[in-house]
Short mmCIF file of C-alpha atoms in Angstrom, two decimals:
data_model
loop_
_atom_site.label_atom_id
_atom_site.label_comp_id
_atom_site.label_asym_id
_atom_site.label_seq_id
_atom_site.Cartn_x
_atom_site.Cartn_y
_atom_site.Cartn_z
CA MET A 5 36.61 107.52 34.48
CA LYS A 6 39.61 106.16 32.64
CA ILE A 7 42.39 108.07 30.91
CA TYR A 8 44.40 106.18 28.31
CA GLY A 9 47.87 107.57 27.73
CA ASP A 10 51.63 107.57 28.09
CA ILE A 11 52.84 109.86 30.88
CA GLN A 12 56.01 110.66 28.88
CA SER A 13 53.86 112.17 26.13
CA GLY A 14 53.32 115.89 26.66
CA ASN A 15 49.75 115.61 25.36
CA CYS A 16 48.97 112.89 27.91
CA TYR A 17 50.95 114.43 30.75
CA LYS A 18 49.05 117.70 30.58
CA VAL A 19 45.78 115.81 31.20
CA LYS A 20 47.37 114.03 34.17
CA LEU A 21 48.65 117.38 35.49
CA LEU A 22 45.21 118.98 35.25
CA CYS A 23 43.66 116.03 37.07
CA SER A 24 46.18 116.53 39.86
CA PHE A 25 45.52 120.27 40.13
CA LEU A 26 41.75 119.68 40.28
CA GLU A 27 41.96 116.44 42.30
CA ILE A 28 39.99 114.49 39.70
CA GLU A 29 39.94 110.79 40.50
CA HIS A 30 40.61 108.55 37.52
CA GLU A 31 42.14 105.28 36.42
CA TRP A 32 45.26 105.70 34.30
CA VAL A 33 45.58 103.09 31.54
CA HIS A 34 49.11 103.00 30.14
CA ILE A 35 49.30 102.89 26.35
CA ASP A 36 52.54 102.02 24.56
CA ILE A 37 52.37 103.57 21.11
CA LEU A 38 55.63 101.96 19.97
CA ALA A 39 54.21 98.54 20.86
CA GLY A 40 51.12 99.22 18.76
CA ASP A 41 48.62 99.61 21.61
CA THR A 42 46.77 102.38 19.74
CA GLU A 43 46.26 100.02 16.79
CA ASP A 44 44.44 97.45 18.93
CA SER A 45 40.90 96.78 17.69
CA ASP A 46 39.33 97.50 21.10
CA PHE A 47 41.12 100.84 21.32
CA LEU A 48 40.19 101.78 17.75
CA ALA A 49 36.54 100.93 18.44
CA LYS A 50 36.58 103.67 21.09
CA ASN A 51 38.85 106.05 19.22
CA PRO A 52 39.02 105.51 15.43
CA ASN A 53 41.74 108.17 15.18
CA GLY A 54 44.00 105.86 17.15
CA LYS A 55 45.76 108.52 19.21
CA ILE A 56 46.31 109.29 22.86
CA PRO A 57 45.25 110.65 25.25
CA MET A 58 41.69 109.39 25.38
CA LEU A 59 39.16 109.95 28.14
CA GLU A 60 36.52 107.27 28.77
CA LEU A 61 33.64 108.28 31.03
CA ALA A 62 31.82 105.89 33.35
CA ASP A 63 28.88 105.76 30.92
CA GLY A 64 31.16 104.63 28.08
CA ARG A 65 31.36 107.92 26.21
CA CYS A 66 34.86 108.74 24.95
CA LEU A 67 36.59 112.02 24.28
CA CYS A 68 39.82 112.47 22.35
CA GLU A 69 42.22 115.34 21.63
CA SER A 70 44.13 116.56 24.67
CA ASN A 71 42.91 120.14 24.67
CA ALA A 72 39.27 119.11 24.34
CA ILE A 73 39.80 116.78 27.31
CA LEU A 74 41.44 119.57 29.32
CA ASN A 75 38.60 122.00 28.74
CA TYR A 76 35.94 119.36 29.44
CA LEU A 77 37.54 118.37 32.75
CA ALA A 78 38.22 121.99 33.75
CA SER A 79 34.69 123.20 33.01
CA GLY A 80 33.30 125.00 36.05
CA SER A 81 36.74 125.37 37.66
CA LYS A 82 39.01 128.39 38.00
CA LEU A 83 41.22 126.95 35.24
CA LEU A 84 38.67 127.73 32.51
CA PRO A 85 37.34 131.30 32.23
CA THR A 86 33.62 131.91 31.87
CA ASP A 87 34.09 135.32 30.24
CA THR A 88 33.67 134.65 26.52
CA PHE A 89 36.66 136.74 25.42
CA GLU A 90 38.95 135.22 28.06
CA LEU A 91 37.75 131.75 27.07
CA ALA A 92 38.52 132.56 23.43
CA LYS A 93 42.03 133.66 24.47
CA VAL A 94 42.54 130.28 26.13
CA GLN A 95 41.39 128.55 22.97
CA GLN A 96 43.61 130.81 20.86
CA TRP A 97 46.66 129.56 22.77
CA GLN A 98 45.44 125.98 22.46
CA PHE A 99 45.14 126.29 18.69
CA PHE A 100 48.58 127.92 18.67
CA GLU A 101 49.93 124.91 20.54
CA GLN A 102 48.48 122.43 18.07
CA TYR A 103 49.46 124.28 14.89
CA SER A 104 52.54 126.39 15.71
CA HIS A 105 54.19 124.69 18.69
CA GLU A 106 53.52 120.95 18.90
CA PRO A 107 54.40 120.11 15.25
CA PHE A 108 57.90 121.44 15.87
CA ILE A 109 58.80 120.98 19.53
CA ALA A 110 56.90 117.76 20.21
CA VAL A 111 57.93 116.12 16.95
CA ALA A 112 61.61 117.03 17.43
CA ARG A 113 61.41 115.59 20.95
CA PHE A 114 59.74 112.41 19.67
CA ILE A 115 62.47 111.87 17.09
CA ALA A 116 65.21 112.42 19.67
CA LYS A 117 63.69 110.80 22.77
CA TYR A 118 61.51 108.00 21.43
CA LEU A 119 63.39 107.12 18.24
CA ASP A 120 66.91 107.96 19.48
CA LEU A 121 67.57 110.36 16.60
CA PRO A 122 68.08 107.85 13.76
CA GLU A 123 70.08 108.96 10.74
CA ASP A 124 67.08 108.76 8.42
CA ARG A 125 65.14 111.23 10.61
CA LEU A 126 67.98 113.70 11.22
CA ALA A 127 66.91 116.10 8.45
CA ASP A 128 63.33 116.03 9.74
CA TYR A 129 64.58 116.74 13.28
CA GLU A 130 66.69 119.67 12.13
CA SER A 131 63.83 121.07 10.05
CA ARG A 132 61.72 121.41 13.23
CA GLN A 133 64.16 123.69 15.04
CA GLU A 134 63.33 127.03 13.40
CA GLY A 135 59.57 126.62 13.86
CA GLY A 136 60.06 125.59 17.47
CA ARG A 137 62.20 128.63 18.23
CA LYS A 138 59.58 130.87 16.62
CA ALA A 139 56.84 129.38 18.82
CA LEU A 140 58.96 129.84 21.93
CA ALA A 141 59.59 133.48 20.97
CA VAL A 142 55.84 134.10 20.76
CA MET A 143 55.36 132.63 24.22
CA GLU A 144 58.33 134.57 25.58
CA ALA A 145 56.86 137.86 24.36
CA GLN A 146 53.56 137.21 26.15
CA LEU A 147 55.15 135.95 29.35
CA GLN A 148 57.30 139.05 29.60
CA ASN A 149 54.03 140.95 30.13
CA THR A 150 51.88 138.56 32.19
CA PRO A 151 52.71 135.74 34.62
CA TYR A 152 50.44 133.34 32.75
CA LEU A 153 49.45 133.16 29.10
CA VAL A 154 46.00 134.65 29.61
CA GLY A 155 46.86 137.12 32.35
CA GLU A 156 47.19 136.77 36.10
CA GLN A 157 45.68 133.32 36.56
CA LEU A 158 46.68 129.81 35.55
CA THR A 159 44.32 128.43 32.89
CA THR A 160 44.16 125.40 30.66
CA ALA A 161 46.11 127.47 28.12
CA ASP A 162 49.14 127.24 30.40
CA ILE A 163 48.68 123.52 31.05
CA THR A 164 48.30 122.97 27.29
CA LEU A 165 51.62 124.62 26.49
CA TYR A 166 53.47 123.50 29.60
CA GLY A 167 53.25 119.86 28.49
CA TYR A 168 55.87 120.06 25.77
CA THR A 169 57.53 123.38 26.60
CA HIS A 170 59.01 122.24 29.91
CA VAL A 171 60.75 119.33 28.14
CA ALA A 172 61.62 121.26 24.97
CA HIS A 173 65.33 120.74 25.69
CA GLU A 174 64.76 117.05 24.92
CA GLY A 175 63.99 118.14 21.38
CA GLY A 176 67.08 120.31 21.06
CA PHE A 177 65.63 123.65 22.19
CA ASP A 178 67.77 125.62 24.64
CA LEU A 179 65.41 127.43 27.02
CA CYS A 180 68.22 129.59 28.41
CA SER A 181 67.36 132.09 25.68
CA TYR A 182 63.81 132.43 27.06
CA PRO A 183 63.98 133.70 30.67
CA ALA A 184 60.27 134.53 30.89
CA ILE A 185 59.40 130.98 29.83
CA GLN A 186 61.84 129.61 32.41
CA ALA A 187 60.20 131.71 35.12
CA TRP A 188 56.75 130.52 33.97
CA ILE A 189 57.90 126.89 34.11
CA ASP A 190 59.20 127.43 37.65
CA ARG A 191 55.95 129.20 38.60
CA ILE A 192 53.83 126.27 37.47
CA ALA A 193 56.14 123.67 39.03
CA SER A 194 55.83 125.45 42.40
CA LEU A 195 52.03 125.28 42.48
CA THR A 196 50.25 123.11 45.04
CA LYS A 197 49.34 119.64 43.70
CA TYR A 198 51.87 119.88 40.88
CA ILE A 199 53.14 116.54 39.61
CA GLY A 200 56.07 115.99 37.29
CA MET A 201 56.24 113.95 34.13
CA ALA A 202 58.48 111.25 35.63
#
């Protein structure tokens, strides 16, 4: 299988991290979004949405959207619950990430890290801060009660939110105000087979 992505992207990195945890062999195909790689006709033929990451199976089938890829690859493993309510809790956190976390934290990081905080995006960057802090507060409240987002075990919910949370400071978010999140980040980083973003 092939995974198309940019390891510095939280959405791509979380797929790479899951593959490491589960020892899933794959070929990593680097995609440079700033160079227009996602607008290439061959890439668009496989993924008309033109976004990364993208998973391409040996039979040619393709799967997009990072959280869908995570759950597909984790199916049958300890990272994805089989209990229907626990599975729904995982998905609840994944929807939270896409709608309440990523639009603020990931976008602020993109503006600062990838675009070098240009003057014409400063207002946009600043507008993301309040929403990002709100998302972190929601995570902090849960992680004060359980070591992982869905209880006692690491799941794809944690990998989903770890991707951009552990580099939130690159988007202007000071994690010192969130000790439970900091402990959770350290907990994940200490796991066997963990790999960093660099």
